[in-house]
Coordinates of C-alpha atoms and ligand atoms in Angstrom, one line a residue:
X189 CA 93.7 93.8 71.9
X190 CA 97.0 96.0 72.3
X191 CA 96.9 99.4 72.2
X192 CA 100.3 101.5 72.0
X193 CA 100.8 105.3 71.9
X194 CA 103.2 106.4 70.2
X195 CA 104.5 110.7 69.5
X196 CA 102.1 111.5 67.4
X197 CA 99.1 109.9 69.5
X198 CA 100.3 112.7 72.3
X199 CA 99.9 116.6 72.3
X200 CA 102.0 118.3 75.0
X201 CA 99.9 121.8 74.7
X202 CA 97.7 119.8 77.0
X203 CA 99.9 120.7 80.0
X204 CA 100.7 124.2 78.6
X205 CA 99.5 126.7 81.7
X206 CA 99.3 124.3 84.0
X207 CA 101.5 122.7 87.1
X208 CA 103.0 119.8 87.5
X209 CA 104.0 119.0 90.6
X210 CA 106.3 116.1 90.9
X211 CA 106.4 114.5 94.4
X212 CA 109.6 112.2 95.6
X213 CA 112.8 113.7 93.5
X214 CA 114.3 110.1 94.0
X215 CA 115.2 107.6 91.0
X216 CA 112.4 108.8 88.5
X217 CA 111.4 111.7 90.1
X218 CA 114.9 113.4 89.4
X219 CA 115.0 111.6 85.9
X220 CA 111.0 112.7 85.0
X221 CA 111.3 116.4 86.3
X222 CA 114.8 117.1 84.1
X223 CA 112.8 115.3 80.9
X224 CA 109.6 117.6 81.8
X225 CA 111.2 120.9 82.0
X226 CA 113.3 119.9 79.3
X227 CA 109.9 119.2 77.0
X228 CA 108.8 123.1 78.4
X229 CA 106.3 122.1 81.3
X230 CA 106.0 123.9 84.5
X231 CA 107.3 121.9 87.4
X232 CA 107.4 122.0 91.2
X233 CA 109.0 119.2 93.1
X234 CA 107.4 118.3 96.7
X235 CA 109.7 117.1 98.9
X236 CA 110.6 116.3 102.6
X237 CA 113.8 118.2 103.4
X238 CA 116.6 115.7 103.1
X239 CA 119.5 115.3 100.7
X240 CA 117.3 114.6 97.2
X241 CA 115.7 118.3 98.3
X242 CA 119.2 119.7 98.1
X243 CA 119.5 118.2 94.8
X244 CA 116.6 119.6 93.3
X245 CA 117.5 123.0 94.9
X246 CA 121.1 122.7 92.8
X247 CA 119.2 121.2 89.8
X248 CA 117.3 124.3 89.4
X249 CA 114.1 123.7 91.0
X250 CA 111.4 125.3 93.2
X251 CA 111.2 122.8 95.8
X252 CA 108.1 123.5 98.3
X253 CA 106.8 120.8 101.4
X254 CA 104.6 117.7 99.6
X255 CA 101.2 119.6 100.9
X256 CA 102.1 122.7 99.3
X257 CA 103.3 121.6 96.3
X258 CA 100.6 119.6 95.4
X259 CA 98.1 122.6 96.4
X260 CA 99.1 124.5 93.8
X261 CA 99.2 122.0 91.2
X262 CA 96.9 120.5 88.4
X263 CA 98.6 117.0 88.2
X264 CA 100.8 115.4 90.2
X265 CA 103.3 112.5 89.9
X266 CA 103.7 110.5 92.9
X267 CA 107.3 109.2 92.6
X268 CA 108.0 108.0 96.1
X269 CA 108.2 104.2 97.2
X270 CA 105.5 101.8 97.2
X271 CA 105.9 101.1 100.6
X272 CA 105.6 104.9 102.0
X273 CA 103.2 105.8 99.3
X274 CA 99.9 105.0 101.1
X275 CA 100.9 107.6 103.9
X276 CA 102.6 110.3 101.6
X277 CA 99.3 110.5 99.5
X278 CA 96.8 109.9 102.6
X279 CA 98.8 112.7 104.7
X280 CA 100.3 115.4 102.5
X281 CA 98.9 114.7 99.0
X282 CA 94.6 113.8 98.8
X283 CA 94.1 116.4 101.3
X284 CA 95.5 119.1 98.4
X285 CA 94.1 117.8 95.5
X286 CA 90.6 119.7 94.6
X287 CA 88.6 117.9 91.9
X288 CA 90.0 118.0 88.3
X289 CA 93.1 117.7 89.4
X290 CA 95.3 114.9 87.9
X291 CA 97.2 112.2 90.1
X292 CA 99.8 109.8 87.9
X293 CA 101.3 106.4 89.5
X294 CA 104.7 105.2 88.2
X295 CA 103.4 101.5 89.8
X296 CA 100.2 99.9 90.0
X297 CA 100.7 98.5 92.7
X298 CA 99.0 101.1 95.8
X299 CA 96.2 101.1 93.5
X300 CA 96.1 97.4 92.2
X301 CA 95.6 96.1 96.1
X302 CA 93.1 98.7 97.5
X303 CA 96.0 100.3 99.6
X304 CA 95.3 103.6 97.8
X305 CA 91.9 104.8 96.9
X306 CA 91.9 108.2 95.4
X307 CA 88.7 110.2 95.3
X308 CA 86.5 109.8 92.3
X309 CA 86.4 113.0 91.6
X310 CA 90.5 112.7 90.2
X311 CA 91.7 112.0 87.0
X312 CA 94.0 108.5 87.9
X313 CA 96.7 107.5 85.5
X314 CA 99.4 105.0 85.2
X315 CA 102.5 106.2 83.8
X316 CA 105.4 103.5 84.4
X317 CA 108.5 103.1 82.8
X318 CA 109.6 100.1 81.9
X319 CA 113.5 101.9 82.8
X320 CA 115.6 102.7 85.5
X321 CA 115.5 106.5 86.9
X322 CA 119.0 107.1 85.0
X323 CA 118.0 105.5 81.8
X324 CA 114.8 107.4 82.0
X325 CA 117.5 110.5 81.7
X326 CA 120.0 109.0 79.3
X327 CA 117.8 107.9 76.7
X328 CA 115.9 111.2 77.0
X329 CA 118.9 113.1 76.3
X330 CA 120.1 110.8 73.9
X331 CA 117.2 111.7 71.9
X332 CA 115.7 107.8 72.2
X333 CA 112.9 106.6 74.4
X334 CA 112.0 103.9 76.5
X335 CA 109.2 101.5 76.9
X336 CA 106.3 102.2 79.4
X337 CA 103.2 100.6 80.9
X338 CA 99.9 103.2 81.0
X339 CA 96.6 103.1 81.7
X340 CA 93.7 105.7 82.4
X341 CA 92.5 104.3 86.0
X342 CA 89.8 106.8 86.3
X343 CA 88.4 109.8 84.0
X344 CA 86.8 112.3 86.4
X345 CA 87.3 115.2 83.7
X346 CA 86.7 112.7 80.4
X347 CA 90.4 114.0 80.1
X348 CA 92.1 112.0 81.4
X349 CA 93.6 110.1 78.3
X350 CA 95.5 113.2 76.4
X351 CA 96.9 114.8 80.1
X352 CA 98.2 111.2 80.7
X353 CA 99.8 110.9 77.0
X354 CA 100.9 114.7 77.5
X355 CA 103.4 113.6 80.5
X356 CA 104.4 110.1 78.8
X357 CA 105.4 112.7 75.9
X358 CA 107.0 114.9 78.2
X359 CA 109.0 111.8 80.1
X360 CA 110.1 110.8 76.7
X361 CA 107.9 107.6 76.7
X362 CA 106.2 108.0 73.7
X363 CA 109.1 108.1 71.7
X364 CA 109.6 104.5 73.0
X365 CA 106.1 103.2 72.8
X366 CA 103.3 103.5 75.6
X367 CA 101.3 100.1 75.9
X368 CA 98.2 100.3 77.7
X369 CA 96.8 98.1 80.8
X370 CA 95.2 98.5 83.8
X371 CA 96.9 98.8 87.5
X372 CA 96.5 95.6 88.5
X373 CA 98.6 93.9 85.4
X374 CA 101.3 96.3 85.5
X375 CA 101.9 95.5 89.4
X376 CA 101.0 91.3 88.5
X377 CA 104.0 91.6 85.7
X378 CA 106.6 93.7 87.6
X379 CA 105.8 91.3 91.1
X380 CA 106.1 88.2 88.7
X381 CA 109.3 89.0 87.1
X382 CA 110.7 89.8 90.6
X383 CA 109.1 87.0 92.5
X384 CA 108.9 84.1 89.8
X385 CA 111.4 84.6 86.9
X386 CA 114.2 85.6 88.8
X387 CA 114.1 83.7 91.6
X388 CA 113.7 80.7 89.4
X389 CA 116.5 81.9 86.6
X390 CA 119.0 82.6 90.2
X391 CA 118.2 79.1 91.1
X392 CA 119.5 78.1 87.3
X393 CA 122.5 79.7 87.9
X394 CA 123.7 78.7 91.3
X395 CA 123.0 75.1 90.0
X396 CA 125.2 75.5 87.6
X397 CA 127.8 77.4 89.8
X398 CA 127.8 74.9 92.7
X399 CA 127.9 71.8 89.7
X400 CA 130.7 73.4 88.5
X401 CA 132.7 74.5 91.2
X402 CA 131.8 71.0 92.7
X403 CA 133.5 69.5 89.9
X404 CA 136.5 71.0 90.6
X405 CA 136.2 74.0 88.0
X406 CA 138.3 77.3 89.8
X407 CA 135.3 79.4 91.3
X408 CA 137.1 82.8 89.2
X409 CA 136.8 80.8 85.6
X410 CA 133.2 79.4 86.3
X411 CA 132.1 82.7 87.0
X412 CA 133.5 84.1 84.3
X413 CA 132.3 81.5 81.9
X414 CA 128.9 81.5 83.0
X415 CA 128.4 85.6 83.6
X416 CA 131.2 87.5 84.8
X417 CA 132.7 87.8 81.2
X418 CA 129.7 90.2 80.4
X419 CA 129.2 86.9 77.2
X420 CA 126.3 86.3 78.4
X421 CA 125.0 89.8 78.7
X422 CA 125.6 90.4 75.4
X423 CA 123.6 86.9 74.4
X424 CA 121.0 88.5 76.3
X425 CA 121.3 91.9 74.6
X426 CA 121.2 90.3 70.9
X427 CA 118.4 87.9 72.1
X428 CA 116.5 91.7 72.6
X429 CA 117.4 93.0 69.3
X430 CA 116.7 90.2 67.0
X431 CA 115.0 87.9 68.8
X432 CA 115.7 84.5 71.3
X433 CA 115.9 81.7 68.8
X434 CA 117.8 83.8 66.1
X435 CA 120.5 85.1 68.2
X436 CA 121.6 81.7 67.7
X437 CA 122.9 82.9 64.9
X438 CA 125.3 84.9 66.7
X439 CA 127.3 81.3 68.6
X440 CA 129.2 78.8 67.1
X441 CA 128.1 75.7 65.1
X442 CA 129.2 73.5 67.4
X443 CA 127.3 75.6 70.1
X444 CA 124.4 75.8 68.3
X445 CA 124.2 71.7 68.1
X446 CA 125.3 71.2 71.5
X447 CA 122.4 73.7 72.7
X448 CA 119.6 72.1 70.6
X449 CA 120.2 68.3 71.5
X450 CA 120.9 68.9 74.8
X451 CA 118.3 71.0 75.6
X452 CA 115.4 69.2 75.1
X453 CA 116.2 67.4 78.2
X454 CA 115.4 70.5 80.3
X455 CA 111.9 70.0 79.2
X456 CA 111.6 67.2 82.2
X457 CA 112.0 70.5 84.4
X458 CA 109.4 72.6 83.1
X459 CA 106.2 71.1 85.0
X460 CA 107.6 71.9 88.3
X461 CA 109.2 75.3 87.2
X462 CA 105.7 76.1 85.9
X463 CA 104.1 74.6 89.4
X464 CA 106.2 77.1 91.5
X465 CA 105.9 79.5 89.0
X466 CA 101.7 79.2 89.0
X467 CA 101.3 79.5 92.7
X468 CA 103.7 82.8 92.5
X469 CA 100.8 84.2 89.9
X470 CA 98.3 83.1 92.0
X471 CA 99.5 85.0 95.3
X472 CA 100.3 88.1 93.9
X473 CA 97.2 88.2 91.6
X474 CA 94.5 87.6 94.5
X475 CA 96.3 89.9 96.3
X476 CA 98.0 87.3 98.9
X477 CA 101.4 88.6 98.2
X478 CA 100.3 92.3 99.0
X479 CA 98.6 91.4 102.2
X480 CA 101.6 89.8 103.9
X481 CA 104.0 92.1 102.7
X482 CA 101.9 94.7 104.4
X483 CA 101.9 92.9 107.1
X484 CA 105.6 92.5 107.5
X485 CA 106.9 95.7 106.9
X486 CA 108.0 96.4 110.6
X487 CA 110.2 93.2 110.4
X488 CA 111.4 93.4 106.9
X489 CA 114.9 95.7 107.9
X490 CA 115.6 93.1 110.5
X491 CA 115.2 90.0 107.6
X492 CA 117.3 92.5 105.0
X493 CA 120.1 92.8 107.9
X494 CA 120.1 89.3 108.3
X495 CA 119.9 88.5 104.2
X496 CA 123.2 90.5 103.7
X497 CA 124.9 89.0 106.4
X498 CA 124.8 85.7 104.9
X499 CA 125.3 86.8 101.4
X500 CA 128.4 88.5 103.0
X501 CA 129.0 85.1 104.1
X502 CA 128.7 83.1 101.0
X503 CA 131.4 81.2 99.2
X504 CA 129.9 82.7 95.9
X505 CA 130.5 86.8 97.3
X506 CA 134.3 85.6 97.4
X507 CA 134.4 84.4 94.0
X508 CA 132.9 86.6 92.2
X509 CA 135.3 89.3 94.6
X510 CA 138.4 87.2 93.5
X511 CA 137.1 86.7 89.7
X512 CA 136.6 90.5 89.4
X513 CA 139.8 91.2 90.7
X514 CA 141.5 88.8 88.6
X515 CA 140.2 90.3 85.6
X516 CA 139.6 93.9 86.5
X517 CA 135.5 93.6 86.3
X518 CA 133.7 96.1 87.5
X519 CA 135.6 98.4 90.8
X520 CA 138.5 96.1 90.5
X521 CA 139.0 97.3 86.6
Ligands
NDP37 P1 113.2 106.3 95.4 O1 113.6 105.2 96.3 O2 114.3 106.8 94.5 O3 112.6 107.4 96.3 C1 112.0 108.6 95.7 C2 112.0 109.7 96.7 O4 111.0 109.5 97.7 C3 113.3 110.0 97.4 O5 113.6 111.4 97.3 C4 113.0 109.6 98.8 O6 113.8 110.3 99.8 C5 111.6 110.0 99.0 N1 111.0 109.4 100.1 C6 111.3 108.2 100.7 N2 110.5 108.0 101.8 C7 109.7 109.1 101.9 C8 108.7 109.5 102.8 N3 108.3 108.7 103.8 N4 108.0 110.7 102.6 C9 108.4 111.4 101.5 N5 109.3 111.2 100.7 C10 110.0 110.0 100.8 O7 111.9 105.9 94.5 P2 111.9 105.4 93.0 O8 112.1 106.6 92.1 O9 112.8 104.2 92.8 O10 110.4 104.9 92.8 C11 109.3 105.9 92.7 C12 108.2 105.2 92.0 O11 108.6 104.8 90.7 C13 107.7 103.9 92.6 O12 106.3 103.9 92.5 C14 108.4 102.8 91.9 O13 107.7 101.6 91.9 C15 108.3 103.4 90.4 N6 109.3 102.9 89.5 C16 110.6 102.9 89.9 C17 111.6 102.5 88.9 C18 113.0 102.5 89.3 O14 113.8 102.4 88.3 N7 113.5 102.7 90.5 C19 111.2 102.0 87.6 C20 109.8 102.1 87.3 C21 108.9 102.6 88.2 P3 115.1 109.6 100.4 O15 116.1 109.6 99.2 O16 115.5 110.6 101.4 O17 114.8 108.3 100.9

């Protein structure tokens, strides 16, 4: 069964007297802390002494080392990346959190693989939006809200429910809708959509590019046609507000027959989309995935150097440079 949260399942008074330290003032820490204070809570930022420390400083903020922030705190939000998390929380964070105390995740991830293991004697909580850092912001001061993933992990204090719905309030969340699940399928979903849906919907589209193009198309007009124009983005946009078969509604008549006959060809595709796509579930689910990308940290700058390189290098970088100046998309506009 699903269960959402909405406003009026939260009560912020739950937080009232109480710190909130918020640790990594990065993406959503920056976007969390503004929404918090804005919603009246007391927050501290914990922070290494680098450029998003400065920020905080010039925000407003008291902005003390990780350790001490965290010390003086009932709840903290642990907003740095996945991969430096482990070692933020093993050196600066566990060792200041007494029990009671409240520890919030904005990924399941840490937590979903065994690479985190807080002590039982914390409240554990999920809070993850389902936004970017600045959208987080935007829609908060917009007076909208966003969806999020949450879960109670573990109730040390038999509290831990209304302090968790307390910060989704004070993030703005609620407003959007809070659905609940555990660690392990909010990490499964978000390493899916990154490791099996796009990949395979990039594969789509350079198909499509390299048929074209191949054809003899000019690189700047299949681009444009297929996603440059923003079209598509706004297909994708109506296909979110009313739904995937009805924003049909939206194209042409002869688009819509040329779509329906045609398309149940693709259906000869499916079984090995949904092959690749099962063994993708598989690794990441048993925890495969996790293991070697733990494993390959140390190397991964050197593969990211070498990734850019040859996207530098690709015929498709120089389109889409040429298409965007040809139309004034994006920096060129
Ligand atoms: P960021 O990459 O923005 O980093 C957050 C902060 O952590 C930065 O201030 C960064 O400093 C600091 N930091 C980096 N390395 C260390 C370290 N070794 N020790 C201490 N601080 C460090 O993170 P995000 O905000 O993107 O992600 C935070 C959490 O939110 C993650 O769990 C992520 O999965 C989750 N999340 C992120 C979303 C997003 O939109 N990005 C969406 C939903 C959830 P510096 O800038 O100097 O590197």
């Amino acid at each position: 069964m699903t269960t959402l949260y909405h406003d009026s399942d939260a009560d912020l008074s739950v937080l009232e007297g109480r710190t909130l330290a918020i640790v990594g003032y990065g993406n959503q820490g920056r976007a969390q802390a503004l929404n918090l204070r804005d919603s009246g809570v007391s927050v501290v930022i914990g922070n290494i002494r680098d450029a998003a420390h400065e920020e905080a400083e010039a925000d407003g903020f008291e902005v003390r080392p990780i350790a001490e922030a965290c010390a003086d705190a009932d709840a903290v939000m642990l907003l740095v990346p996945d991969e430096v998390m482990p070692q933020v929380y093993a050196e600066g964070v566990a060792p200041a959190l007494r029990p009671g105390d409240l520890i919030s995740f904005a990924s399941g991830y840490n937590l979903a693989f065994g690479l985190i293991e807080p002590d039982p004697s914390l409240d554990v909580v999920l809070v993850a939006p389902r936004m970017i850092g600045v959208g987080v912001r935007e829609t908060f001061v917009e007076g909208r809200g966003f969806p999020c993933f949450v879960g109670v992990h573990q109730d040390a204090t038999g509290e831990a429910l209304p302090r968790m719905l307390a910060l989704c309030k004070g993030i703005g969340a609620t407003r959007g809708g809070c659905i609940e699940m555990s660690m392990h399928d909010e990490a499964t979903l978000d390493l899916f959509t990154e490791q099996g849906f796009g990949p395979a919907f990039g594969r789509v589209l350079m198909t499509a590019v390299e048929l074209l193009v191949g054809a003899g198309y000019p690189p700047e007009a299949v681009l444009v046609e297929l996603y440059l124009s923003g079209e598509f983005a706004y297909s994708l946009e109506k296909m979110r507000e009313v739904g995937m078969m009805k924003q049909m509604d939206f194209h042409s008549q002869t688009s819509q027959y040329g779509s329906i006959t045609r398309g149940a060809r693709f259906l000869a595709v499916d079984a090995p989309i949904r092959e690749k796509m099962t063994e993708v579930l598989e690794e990441i689910r048993s925890g495969k995935f996790a293991e070697e990308w733990s494993g390959q940290q140390e190397q991964a700058r050197e593969l990211f150097e070498r990734i850019r390189a040859a996207r530098d290098a690709m015929p498709m970088t120089e389109w889409e440079r040429r298409a965007r100046e040809a139309f004034g998309i994006g920096d060129a506009g």
